[in-house]
């Protein structure tokens, strides 16, 4: 944004402005504004979209436009003056001013917001445990499942909701979604390490937790003591949108690892890193 006056001169000198350049400009402005709204106003939805979704969407839309823009101005060679001492000093000064400005804004935001509305280190804003929204990663669908007949397949052995629920103990964990909110809640569940026979655990490299929808995440087996199959949140059975009848609580991980509507838990020799970094659905 600080460079806008200079860039503005360049744009005004341009022989013609194409539709693509104009689009690129619009997309960048939308991206910046949405990012600022997210930072200042926090998590919320307008017409089903949150500011961070608009921010990320605009950034992705800018990639092909920027590639086109750069290829169109390929002929531009850097000039000697571009790398002068003065330019370097100016860049350093700009970086310092931006840094101080950012820290200042953060401090103002911290003081002006009460302690219970402060974001955590990931940037997420607090929501109450009773307001956890039904969150879809990308394109997944909420299935209708019956707790009475649903079974989770644990390495070939089925276990029903009642059994799991009866064995469940309290689990305090923070669900922190990458869309900008987190909630501290008490879930009721059983550790995977307590559901899988010890020798099987010892022989495995990873454990894959898969939803009835196909959504799946693979964890290193060393994490089995920190993964819970849960049947309740705040003492109440899960709602359909938040994973009923059984979901995963992955206490050390961001929300998209908390597989909902769990169908199976499978041990394997496949290393945990051999999977897509994010679920494709
Ligand atoms: N099967 C399945 N599990 C899922 C998702 C999904 O789309 N499908 N979304 C994930 C994401 S991105 C988050 S943040 C949490 C949200 O849990 P909630 O719906 O209880 O808020 O579930 C995760 N588990
Ligand atoms: Mo999420």
GROMACS .gro file of N, CA, C and O in nm, residues 16-136:
model
  484
   16UNK      N    1  -0.145   0.190  -2.247
   16UNK     CA    2  -0.284   0.146  -2.242
   16UNK      C    3  -0.301   0.052  -2.123
   16UNK      O    4  -0.206  -0.013  -2.080
   17UNK      N    5  -0.420   0.051  -2.069
   17UNK     CA    6  -0.447  -0.040  -1.957
   17UNK      C    7  -0.541  -0.148  -2.007
   17UNK      O    8  -0.651  -0.118  -2.054
   18UNK      N    9  -0.496  -0.273  -1.999
   18UNK     CA   10  -0.581  -0.382  -2.049
   18UNK      C   11  -0.680  -0.422  -1.941
   18UNK      O   12  -0.663  -0.389  -1.823
   19UNK      N   13  -0.777  -0.498  -1.983
   19UNK     CA   14  -0.878  -0.548  -1.890
   19UNK      C   15  -0.812  -0.633  -1.782
   19UNK      O   16  -0.848  -0.625  -1.664
   20UNK      N   17  -0.710  -0.714  -1.824
   20UNK     CA   18  -0.645  -0.803  -1.728
   20UNK      C   19  -0.573  -0.723  -1.620
   20UNK      O   20  -0.581  -0.756  -1.501
   21UNK      N   21  -0.502  -0.614  -1.661
   21UNK     CA   22  -0.433  -0.532  -1.560
   21UNK      C   23  -0.534  -0.472  -1.462
   21UNK      O   24  -0.511  -0.469  -1.341
   22UNK      N   25  -0.646  -0.423  -1.517
   22UNK     CA   26  -0.748  -0.362  -1.431
   22UNK      C   27  -0.803  -0.467  -1.334
   22UNK      O   28  -0.820  -0.440  -1.214
   23UNK      N   29  -0.825  -0.589  -1.385
   23UNK     CA   30  -0.874  -0.698  -1.299
   23UNK      C   31  -0.774  -0.728  -1.189
   23UNK      O   32  -0.811  -0.747  -1.072
   24UNK      N   33  -0.645  -0.732  -1.226
   24UNK     CA   34  -0.540  -0.761  -1.128
   24UNK      C   35  -0.544  -0.657  -1.016
   24UNK      O   36  -0.537  -0.691  -0.898
   25UNK      N   37  -0.559  -0.532  -1.055
   25UNK     CA   38  -0.565  -0.423  -0.958
   25UNK      C   39  -0.683  -0.444  -0.863
   25UNK      O   40  -0.669  -0.437  -0.740
   26UNK      N   41  -0.800  -0.473  -0.921
   26UNK     CA   42  -0.920  -0.491  -0.839
   26UNK      C   43  -0.901  -0.607  -0.741
   26UNK      O   44  -0.931  -0.596  -0.622
   27UNK      N   45  -0.845  -0.718  -0.794
   27UNK     CA   46  -0.828  -0.837  -0.711
   27UNK      C   47  -0.733  -0.809  -0.595
   27UNK      O   48  -0.756  -0.851  -0.480
   28UNK      N   49  -0.626  -0.732  -0.621
   28UNK     CA   50  -0.531  -0.700  -0.515
   28UNK      C   51  -0.595  -0.610  -0.409
   28UNK      O   52  -0.577  -0.631  -0.289
   29UNK      N   53  -0.675  -0.512  -0.455
   29UNK     CA   54  -0.743  -0.424  -0.359
   29UNK      C   55  -0.840  -0.506  -0.273
   29UNK      O   56  -0.842  -0.494  -0.149
   30UNK      N   57  -0.918  -0.596  -0.337
   30UNK     CA   58  -1.011  -0.680  -0.262
   30UNK      C   59  -0.935  -0.764  -0.160
   30UNK      O   60  -0.975  -0.777  -0.043
   31UNK      N   61  -0.821  -0.820  -0.201
   31UNK     CA   62  -0.740  -0.905  -0.114
   31UNK      C   63  -0.693  -0.827   0.009
   31UNK      O   64  -0.707  -0.873   0.123
   32UNK      N   65  -0.640  -0.706  -0.014
   32UNK     CA   66  -0.590  -0.624   0.097
   32UNK      C   67  -0.702  -0.583   0.191
   32UNK      O   68  -0.690  -0.595   0.314
   33UNK      N   69  -0.814  -0.537   0.133
   33UNK     CA   70  -0.925  -0.492   0.217
   33UNK      C   71  -0.979  -0.608   0.301
   33UNK      O   72  -1.000  -0.594   0.421
   34UNK      N   73  -0.997  -0.724   0.236
   34UNK     CA   74  -1.051  -0.840   0.310
   34UNK      C   75  -0.955  -0.880   0.422
   34UNK      O   76  -0.997  -0.914   0.533
   35UNK      N   77  -0.823  -0.875   0.395
   35UNK     CA   78  -0.724  -0.908   0.497
   35UNK      C   79  -0.733  -0.813   0.615
   35UNK      O   80  -0.730  -0.855   0.731
   36UNK      N   81  -0.747  -0.684   0.586
   36UNK     CA   82  -0.757  -0.584   0.693
   36UNK      C   83  -0.885  -0.605   0.774
   36UNK      O   84  -0.884  -0.597   0.897
   37UNK      N   85  -0.996  -0.633   0.704
   37UNK     CA   86  -1.123  -0.656   0.774
   37UNK      C   87  -1.107  -0.775   0.870
   37UNK      O   88  -1.150  -0.771   0.985
   38UNK      N   89  -1.041  -0.882   0.821
   38UNK     CA   90  -1.021  -1.000   0.906
   38UNK      C   91  -0.941  -0.964   1.031
   38UNK      O   92  -0.974  -1.003   1.143
   39UNK      N   93  -0.833  -0.884   1.011
   39UNK     CA   94  -0.745  -0.849   1.123
   39UNK      C   95  -0.819  -0.759   1.223
   39UNK      O   96  -0.810  -0.776   1.344
   40UNK      N   97  -0.896  -0.664   1.170
   40UNK     CA   98  -0.958  -0.564   1.257
   40UNK      C   99  -1.090  -0.615   1.316
   40UNK      O  100  -1.116  -0.602   1.435
   41UNK      N  101  -1.173  -0.677   1.231
   41UNK     CA  102  -1.308  -0.712   1.276
   41UNK      C  103  -1.320  -0.859   1.320
   41UNK      O  104  -1.411  -0.891   1.396
   42UNK      N  105  -1.231  -0.946   1.273
   42UNK     CA  106  -1.233  -1.083   1.320
   42UNK      C  107  -1.329  -1.173   1.246
   42UNK      O  108  -1.377  -1.139   1.138
   43UNK      N  109  -1.357  -1.287   1.309
   43UNK     CA  110  -1.434  -1.392   1.243
   43UNK      C  111  -1.581  -1.355   1.231
   43UNK      O  112  -1.643  -1.308   1.324
   44UNK      N  113  -1.637  -1.374   1.113
   44UNK     CA  114  -1.778  -1.349   1.091
   44UNK      C  115  -1.811  -1.386   0.947
   44UNK      O  116  -1.721  -1.413   0.869
   45UNK      N  117  -1.939  -1.388   0.914
   45UNK     CA  118  -1.979  -1.423   0.778
   45UNK      C  119  -2.069  -1.316   0.719
   45UNK      O  120  -2.157  -1.265   0.787
   46UNK      N  121  -2.047  -1.281   0.593
   46UNK     CA  122  -2.141  -1.197   0.519
   46UNK      C  123  -2.173  -1.273   0.391
   46UNK      O  124  -2.082  -1.311   0.317
   47UNK      N  125  -2.301  -1.298   0.367
   47UNK     CA  126  -2.345  -1.376   0.252
   47UNK      C  127  -2.272  -1.510   0.244
   47UNK      O  128  -2.231  -1.555   0.137
   48UNK      N  129  -2.251  -1.572   0.360
   48UNK     CA  130  -2.189  -1.705   0.364
   48UNK      C  131  -2.039  -1.705   0.349
   48UNK      O  132  -1.977  -1.811   0.350
   49UNK      N  133  -1.977  -1.587   0.336
   49UNK     CA  134  -1.831  -1.583   0.320
   49UNK      C  135  -1.768  -1.508   0.437
   49UNK      O  136  -1.822  -1.408   0.485
   50UNK      N  137  -1.652  -1.557   0.483
   50UNK     CA  138  -1.578  -1.485   0.587
   50UNK      C  139  -1.468  -1.404   0.519
   50UNK      O  140  -1.426  -1.437   0.408
   51UNK      N  141  -1.419  -1.296   0.585
   51UNK     CA  142  -1.315  -1.213   0.524
   51UNK      C  143  -1.191  -1.293   0.483
   51UNK      O  144  -1.133  -1.269   0.377
   52UNK      N  145  -1.155  -1.393   0.564
   52UNK     CA  146  -1.034  -1.469   0.531
   52UNK      C  147  -1.055  -1.552   0.404
   52UNK      O  148  -0.963  -1.572   0.325
   53UNK      N  149  -1.180  -1.599   0.381
   53UNK     CA  150  -1.207  -1.674   0.258
   53UNK      C  151  -1.194  -1.582   0.136
   53UNK      O  152  -1.137  -1.621   0.035
   54UNK      N  153  -1.245  -1.460   0.149
   54UNK     CA  154  -1.232  -1.364   0.039
   54UNK      C  155  -1.085  -1.331   0.017
   54UNK      O  156  -1.037  -1.324  -0.097
   55UNK      N  157  -1.011  -1.313   0.128
   55UNK     CA  158  -0.869  -1.280   0.122
   55UNK      C  159  -0.791  -1.389   0.045
   55UNK      O  160  -0.718  -1.361  -0.049
   56UNK      N  161  -0.812  -1.514   0.086
   56UNK     CA  162  -0.740  -1.625   0.022
   56UNK      C  163  -0.788  -1.644  -0.122
   56UNK      O  164  -0.706  -1.662  -0.214
   57UNK      N  165  -0.919  -1.634  -0.144
   57UNK     CA  166  -0.973  -1.650  -0.279
   57UNK      C  167  -0.916  -1.545  -0.374
   57UNK      O  168  -0.876  -1.576  -0.487
   58UNK      N  169  -0.910  -1.419  -0.326
   58UNK     CA  170  -0.857  -1.311  -0.411
   58UNK      C  171  -0.710  -1.334  -0.441
   58UNK      O  172  -0.664  -1.313  -0.554
   59UNK      N  173  -0.635  -1.381  -0.340
   59UNK     CA  174  -0.492  -1.406  -0.360
   59UNK      C  175  -0.473  -1.514  -0.467
   59UNK      O  176  -0.387  -1.503  -0.555
   60UNK      N  177  -0.555  -1.620  -0.461
   60UNK     CA  178  -0.544  -1.727  -0.561
   60UNK      C  179  -0.581  -1.676  -0.699
   60UNK      O  180  -0.515  -1.708  -0.799
   61UNK      N  181  -0.686  -1.592  -0.704
   61UNK     CA  182  -0.729  -1.537  -0.834
   61UNK      C  183  -0.620  -1.446  -0.891
   61UNK      O  184  -0.608  -1.432  -1.014
   62UNK      N  185  -0.539  -1.386  -0.804
   62UNK     CA  186  -0.435  -1.293  -0.850
   62UNK      C  187  -0.319  -1.368  -0.917
   62UNK      O  188  -0.249  -1.309  -1.000
   63UNK      N  189  -0.299  -1.495  -0.883
   63UNK     CA  190  -0.182  -1.568  -0.935
   63UNK      C  191  -0.178  -1.573  -1.088
   63UNK      O  192  -0.079  -1.528  -1.147
   64UNK      N  193  -0.284  -1.622  -1.155
   64UNK     CA  194  -0.277  -1.624  -1.303
   64UNK      C  195  -0.270  -1.482  -1.362
   64UNK      O  196  -0.200  -1.460  -1.463
   65UNK      N  197  -0.342  -1.387  -1.300
   65UNK     CA  198  -0.341  -1.249  -1.351
   65UNK      C  199  -0.200  -1.190  -1.339
   65UNK      O  200  -0.151  -1.123  -1.430
   66UNK      N  201  -0.135  -1.219  -1.226
   66UNK     CA  202   0.000  -1.167  -1.204
   66UNK      C  203   0.098  -1.231  -1.302
   66UNK      O  204   0.186  -1.163  -1.357
   67UNK      N  205   0.081  -1.362  -1.327
   67UNK     CA  206   0.168  -1.431  -1.422
   67UNK      C  207   0.155  -1.365  -1.560
   67UNK      O  208   0.255  -1.338  -1.628
   68UNK      N  209   0.032  -1.335  -1.600
   68UNK     CA  210   0.007  -1.270  -1.728
   68UNK      C  211   0.073  -1.132  -1.730
   68UNK      O  212   0.141  -1.094  -1.825
   69UNK      N  213   0.055  -1.058  -1.620
   69UNK     CA  214   0.109  -0.922  -1.608
   69UNK      C  215   0.262  -0.925  -1.622
   69UNK      O  216   0.320  -0.845  -1.695
   70UNK      N  217   0.325  -1.020  -1.551
   70UNK     CA  218   0.472  -1.028  -1.553
   70UNK      C  219   0.522  -1.067  -1.692
   70UNK      O  220   0.620  -1.011  -1.742
   71UNK      N  221   0.453  -1.162  -1.756
   71UNK     CA  222   0.500  -1.207  -1.887
   71UNK      C  223   0.484  -1.093  -1.990
   71UNK      O  224   0.562  -1.081  -2.083
   72UNK      N  225   0.383  -1.009  -1.968
   72UNK     CA  226   0.361  -0.898  -2.059
   72UNK      C  227   0.470  -0.790  -2.044
   72UNK      O  228   0.501  -0.719  -2.139
   73UNK      N  229   0.527  -0.779  -1.925
   73UNK     CA  230   0.629  -0.677  -1.901
   73UNK      C  231   0.767  -0.740  -1.888
   73UNK      O  232   0.854  -0.689  -1.817
   74UNK      N  233   0.785  -0.852  -1.958
   74UNK     CA  234   0.909  -0.928  -1.950
   74UNK      C  235   1.030  -0.843  -1.992
   74UNK      O  236   1.138  -0.856  -1.940
   75UNK      N  237   1.009  -0.757  -2.091
   75UNK     CA  238   1.119  -0.680  -2.148
   75UNK      C  239   1.184  -0.584  -2.050
   75UNK      O  240   1.294  -0.535  -2.076
   76UNK      N  241   1.114  -0.556  -1.939
   76UNK     CA  242   1.166  -0.456  -1.845
   76UNK      C  243   1.294  -0.502  -1.778
   76UNK      O  244   1.293  -0.597  -1.702
   77UNK      N  245   1.407  -0.436  -1.803
   77UNK     CA  246   1.534  -0.473  -1.738
   77UNK      C  247   1.554  -0.383  -1.617
   77UNK      O  248   1.519  -0.265  -1.622
   78UNK      N  249   1.612  -0.434  -1.508
   78UNK     CA  250   1.644  -0.348  -1.394
   78UNK      C  251   1.747  -0.243  -1.437
   78UNK      O  252   1.835  -0.273  -1.519
   79UNK      N  253   1.734  -0.122  -1.382
   79UNK     CA  254   1.833  -0.018  -1.414
   79UNK      C  255   1.937  -0.011  -1.304
   79UNK      O  256   1.913  -0.058  -1.192
   80UNK      N  257   2.050   0.053  -1.334
   80UNK     CA  258   2.158   0.067  -1.236
   80UNK      C  259   2.107   0.131  -1.109
   80UNK      O  260   2.138   0.086  -0.998
   81UNK      N  261   2.027   0.237  -1.128
   81UNK     CA  262   1.980   0.316  -1.013
   81UNK      C  263   1.889   0.233  -0.920
   81UNK      O  264   1.872   0.267  -0.803
   82UNK      N  265   1.834   0.122  -0.974
   82UNK     CA  266   1.744   0.040  -0.893
   82UNK      C  267   1.815  -0.022  -0.774
   82UNK      O  268   1.754  -0.055  -0.673
   83UNK      N  269   1.947  -0.042  -0.787
   83UNK     CA  270   2.021  -0.110  -0.680
   83UNK      C  271   2.117  -0.015  -0.608
   83UNK      O  272   2.214  -0.057  -0.548
   84UNK      N  273   2.090   0.114  -0.614
   84UNK     CA  274   2.181   0.210  -0.550
   84UNK      C  275   2.171   0.204  -0.398
   84UNK      O  276   2.076   0.149  -0.342
   85UNK      N  277   2.269   0.263  -0.333
   85UNK     CA  278   2.274   0.267  -0.189
   85UNK      C  279   2.150   0.338  -0.133
   85UNK      O  280   2.090   0.294  -0.035
   86UNK      N  281   2.113   0.446  -0.202
   86UNK     CA  282   1.998   0.523  -0.155
   86UNK      C  283   1.869   0.437  -0.157
   86UNK      O  284   1.791   0.439  -0.062
   87UNK      N  285   1.851   0.361  -0.265
   87UNK     CA  286   1.732   0.276  -0.275
   87UNK      C  287   1.732   0.173  -0.163
   87UNK      O  288   1.629   0.145  -0.100
   88UNK      N  289   1.851   0.118  -0.135
   88UNK     CA  290   1.863   0.018  -0.030
   88UNK      C  291   1.824   0.079   0.105
   88UNK      O  292   1.746   0.021   0.181
   89UNK      N  293   1.878   0.198   0.135
   89UNK     CA  294   1.848   0.264   0.262
   89UNK      C  295   1.698   0.291   0.274
   89UNK      O  296   1.637   0.272   0.379
   90UNK      N  297   1.640   0.335   0.161
   90UNK     CA  298   1.497   0.365   0.162
   90UNK      C  299   1.417   0.238   0.192
   90UNK      O  300   1.322   0.240   0.270
   91UNK      N  301   1.458   0.126   0.131
   91UNK     CA  302   1.387   0.000   0.153
   91UNK      C  303   1.398  -0.042   0.299
   91UNK      O  304   1.300  -0.087   0.360
   92UNK      N  305   1.518  -0.025   0.357
   92UNK     CA  306   1.537  -0.062   0.498
   92UNK      C  307   1.449   0.025   0.588
   92UNK      O  308   1.382  -0.025   0.679
   93UNK      N  309   1.448   0.156   0.558
   93UNK     CA  310   1.368   0.248   0.638
   93UNK      C  311   1.220   0.210   0.629
   93UNK      O  312   1.148   0.205   0.729
   94UNK      N  313   1.176   0.178   0.507
   94UNK     CA  314   1.037   0.140   0.485
   94UNK      C  315   1.002   0.016   0.566
   94UNK      O  316   0.897   0.008   0.631
   95UNK      N  317   1.093  -0.083   0.564
   95UNK     CA  318   1.071  -0.207   0.639
   95UNK      C  319   1.058  -0.175   0.788
   95UNK      O  320   0.968  -0.227   0.856
   96UNK      N  321   1.147  -0.090   0.839
   96UNK     CA  322   1.145  -0.056   0.981
   96UNK      C  323   1.014   0.014   1.018
   96UNK      O  324   0.948  -0.023   1.115
   97UNK      N  325   0.974   0.111   0.935
   97UNK     CA  326   0.850   0.186   0.964
   97UNK      C  327   0.731   0.091   0.961
   97UNK      O  328   0.644   0.096   1.049
   98UNK      N  329   0.728   0.002   0.862
   98UNK     CA  330   0.617  -0.094   0.853
   98UNK      C  331   0.613  -0.182   0.978
   98UNK      O  332   0.506  -0.206   1.035
   99UNK      N  333   0.730  -0.230   1.020
   99UNK     CA  334   0.739  -0.317   1.138
   99UNK      C  335   0.686  -0.246   1.261
   99UNK      O  336   0.603  -0.301   1.335
  100UNK      N  337   0.731  -0.123   1.283
  100UNK     CA  338   0.688  -0.046   1.400
  100UNK      C  339   0.538  -0.020   1.391
  100UNK      O  340   0.464  -0.038   1.489
  101UNK      N  341   0.490   0.015   1.271
  101UNK     CA  342   0.348   0.041   1.253
  101UNK      C  343   0.265  -0.082   1.284
  101UNK      O  344   0.163  -0.074   1.354
  102UNK      N  345   0.310  -0.198   1.237
  102UNK     CA  346   0.237  -0.323   1.258
  102UNK      C  347   0.230  -0.355   1.408
  102UNK      O  348   0.123  -0.384   1.462
  103UNK      N  349   0.347  -0.345   1.476
  103UNK     CA  350   0.351  -0.373   1.619
  103UNK      C  351   0.259  -0.276   1.694
  103UNK      O  352   0.188  -0.316   1.786
  104UNK      N  353   0.257  -0.150   1.650
  104UNK     CA  354   0.173  -0.050   1.714
  104UNK      C  355   0.025  -0.083   1.699
  104UNK      O  356  -0.050  -0.083   1.797
  105UNK      N  357  -0.015  -0.120   1.575
  105UNK     CA  358  -0.155  -0.157   1.550
  105UNK      C  359  -0.195  -0.276   1.636
  105UNK      O  360  -0.304  -0.279   1.694
  106UNK      N  361  -0.106  -0.374   1.644
  106UNK     CA  362  -0.132  -0.494   1.723
  106UNK      C  363  -0.155  -0.457   1.869
  106UNK      O  364  -0.246  -0.508   1.934
  107UNK      N  365  -0.068  -0.367   1.920
  107UNK     CA  366  -0.077  -0.326   2.060
  107UNK      C  367  -0.211  -0.255   2.085
  107UNK      O  368  -0.280  -0.284   2.183
  108UNK      N  369  -0.249  -0.166   1.993
  108UNK     CA  370  -0.376  -0.094   2.008
  108UNK      C  371  -0.492  -0.195   2.009
  108UNK      O  372  -0.581  -0.188   2.094
  109UNK      N  373  -0.487  -0.292   1.915
  109UNK     CA  374  -0.593  -0.393   1.907
  109UNK      C  375  -0.601  -0.473   2.037
  109UNK      O  376  -0.709  -0.503   2.087
  110UNK      N  377  -0.485  -0.506   2.094
  110UNK     CA  378  -0.480  -0.586   2.217
  110UNK      C  379  -0.547  -0.514   2.333
  110UNK      O  380  -0.626  -0.571   2.407
  111UNK      N  381  -0.511  -0.384   2.345
  111UNK     CA  382  -0.563  -0.307   2.458
  111UNK      C  383  -0.712  -0.278   2.440
  111UNK      O  384  -0.790  -0.289   2.534
  112UNK      N  385  -0.753  -0.246   2.315
  112UNK     CA  386  -0.891  -0.204   2.294
  112UNK      C  387  -0.989  -0.321   2.304
  112UNK      O  388  -1.104  -0.302   2.336
  113UNK      N  389  -0.941  -0.445   2.278
  113UNK     CA  390  -1.028  -0.561   2.290
  113UNK      C  391  -1.016  -0.618   2.430
  113UNK      O  392  -0.908  -0.627   2.481
  114UNK      N  393  -1.126  -0.659   2.489
  114UNK     CA  394  -1.119  -0.719   2.622
  114UNK      C  395  -1.040  -0.849   2.615
  114UNK      O  396  -1.023  -0.905   2.507
  115UNK      N  397  -0.991  -0.898   2.731
  115UNK     CA  398  -0.910  -1.020   2.732
  115UNK      C  399  -0.981  -1.141   2.671
  115UNK      O  400  -0.918  -1.227   2.611
  116UNK      N  401  -1.115  -1.147   2.683
  116UNK     CA  402  -1.186  -1.265   2.634
  116UNK      C  403  -1.212  -1.258   2.484
  116UNK      O  404  -1.268  -1.350   2.427
  117UNK      N  405  -1.175  -1.147   2.417
  117UNK     CA  406  -1.193  -1.143   2.272
  117UNK      C  407  -1.060  -1.144   2.199
  117UNK      O  408  -1.053  -1.125   2.079
  118UNK      N  409  -0.951  -1.163   2.273
  118UNK     CA  410  -0.819  -1.159   2.211
  118UNK      C  411  -0.791  -1.284   2.129
  118UNK      O  412  -0.822  -1.394   2.172
  119UNK      N  413  -0.728  -1.265   2.011
  119UNK     CA  414  -0.692  -1.383   1.934
  119UNK      C  415  -0.575  -1.458   1.998
  119UNK      O  416  -0.499  -1.398   2.074
  120UNK      N  417  -0.563  -1.587   1.969
  120UNK     CA  418  -0.446  -1.664   2.014
  120UNK      C  419  -0.335  -1.649   1.909
  120UNK      O  420  -0.352  -1.578   1.810
  121UNK      N  421  -0.223  -1.719   1.932
  121UNK     CA  422  -0.105  -1.699   1.847
  121UNK      C  423  -0.132  -1.730   1.699
  121UNK      O  424  -0.070  -1.673   1.611
  122UNK      N  425  -0.229  -1.818   1.669
  122UNK     CA  426  -0.258  -1.851   1.530
  122UNK      C  427  -0.337  -1.739   1.463
  122UNK      O  428  -0.361  -1.743   1.343
  123UNK      N  429  -0.383  -1.639   1.542
  123UNK     CA  430  -0.463  -1.531   1.485
  123UNK      C  431  -0.613  -1.557   1.499
  123UNK      O  432  -0.694  -1.472   1.465
  124UNK      N  433  -0.651  -1.676   1.549
  124UNK     CA  434  -0.793  -1.710   1.559
  124UNK      C  435  -0.860  -1.638   1.676
  124UNK      O  436  -0.798  -1.614   1.778
  125UNK      N  437  -0.991  -1.609   1.659
  125UNK     CA  438  -1.070  -1.541   1.763
  125UNK      C  439  -1.148  -1.643   1.843
  125UNK      O  440  -1.196  -1.742   1.788
  126UNK      N  441  -1.168  -1.614   1.973
  126UNK     CA  442  -1.241  -1.710   2.055
  126UNK      C  443  -1.390  -1.716   2.025
  126UNK      O  444  -1.453  -1.615   1.999
  127UNK      N  445  -1.444  -1.838   2.026
  127UNK     CA  446  -1.589  -1.860   2.023
  127UNK      C  447  -1.621  -1.943   2.147
  127UNK      O  448  -1.536  -2.018   2.195
  128UNK      N  449  -1.743  -1.931   2.196
  128UNK     CA  450  -1.781  -2.012   2.311
  128UNK      C  451  -1.802  -2.157   2.266
  128UNK      O  452  -1.839  -2.183   2.151
  129UNK      N  453  -1.779  -2.252   2.357
  129UNK     CA  454  -1.791  -2.394   2.324
  129UNK      C  455  -1.932  -2.428   2.274
  129UNK      O  456  -1.951  -2.524   2.202
  130UNK      N  457  -2.031  -2.347   2.314
  130UNK     CA  458  -2.168  -2.373   2.272
  130UNK      C  459  -2.197  -2.318   2.133
  130UNK      O  460  -2.303  -2.345   2.077
  131UNK      N  461  -2.104  -2.240   2.079
  131UNK     CA  462  -2.126  -2.178   1.947
  131UNK      C  463  -2.038  -2.238   1.839
  131UNK      O  464  -2.016  -2.176   1.735
  132UNK      N  465  -1.981  -2.357   1.861
  132UNK     CA  466  -1.894  -2.416   1.759
  132UNK      C  467  -1.974  -2.435   1.631
  132UNK      O  468  -2.076  -2.505   1.630
  133UNK      N  469  -1.933  -2.370   1.521
  133UNK     CA  470  -2.012  -2.381   1.398
  133UNK      C  471  -1.982  -2.511   1.324
  133UNK      O  472  -1.871  -2.564   1.335
  134UNK      N  473  -2.080  -2.563   1.253
  134UNK     CA  474  -2.058  -2.681   1.169
  134UNK      C  475  -1.971  -2.636   1.052
  134UNK      O  476  -2.013  -2.554   0.971
  135UNK      N  477  -1.848  -2.688   1.046
  135UNK     CA  478  -1.750  -2.635   0.952
  135UNK      C  479  -1.708  -2.740   0.851
  135UNK      O  480  -1.667  -2.850   0.888
  136UNK      N  481  -1.719  -2.704   0.724
  136UNK     CA  482  -1.677  -2.793   0.616
  136UNK      C  483  -1.544  -2.742   0.563
  136UNK      O  484  -1.528  -2.622   0.542
   0.00000   0.00000   0.00000
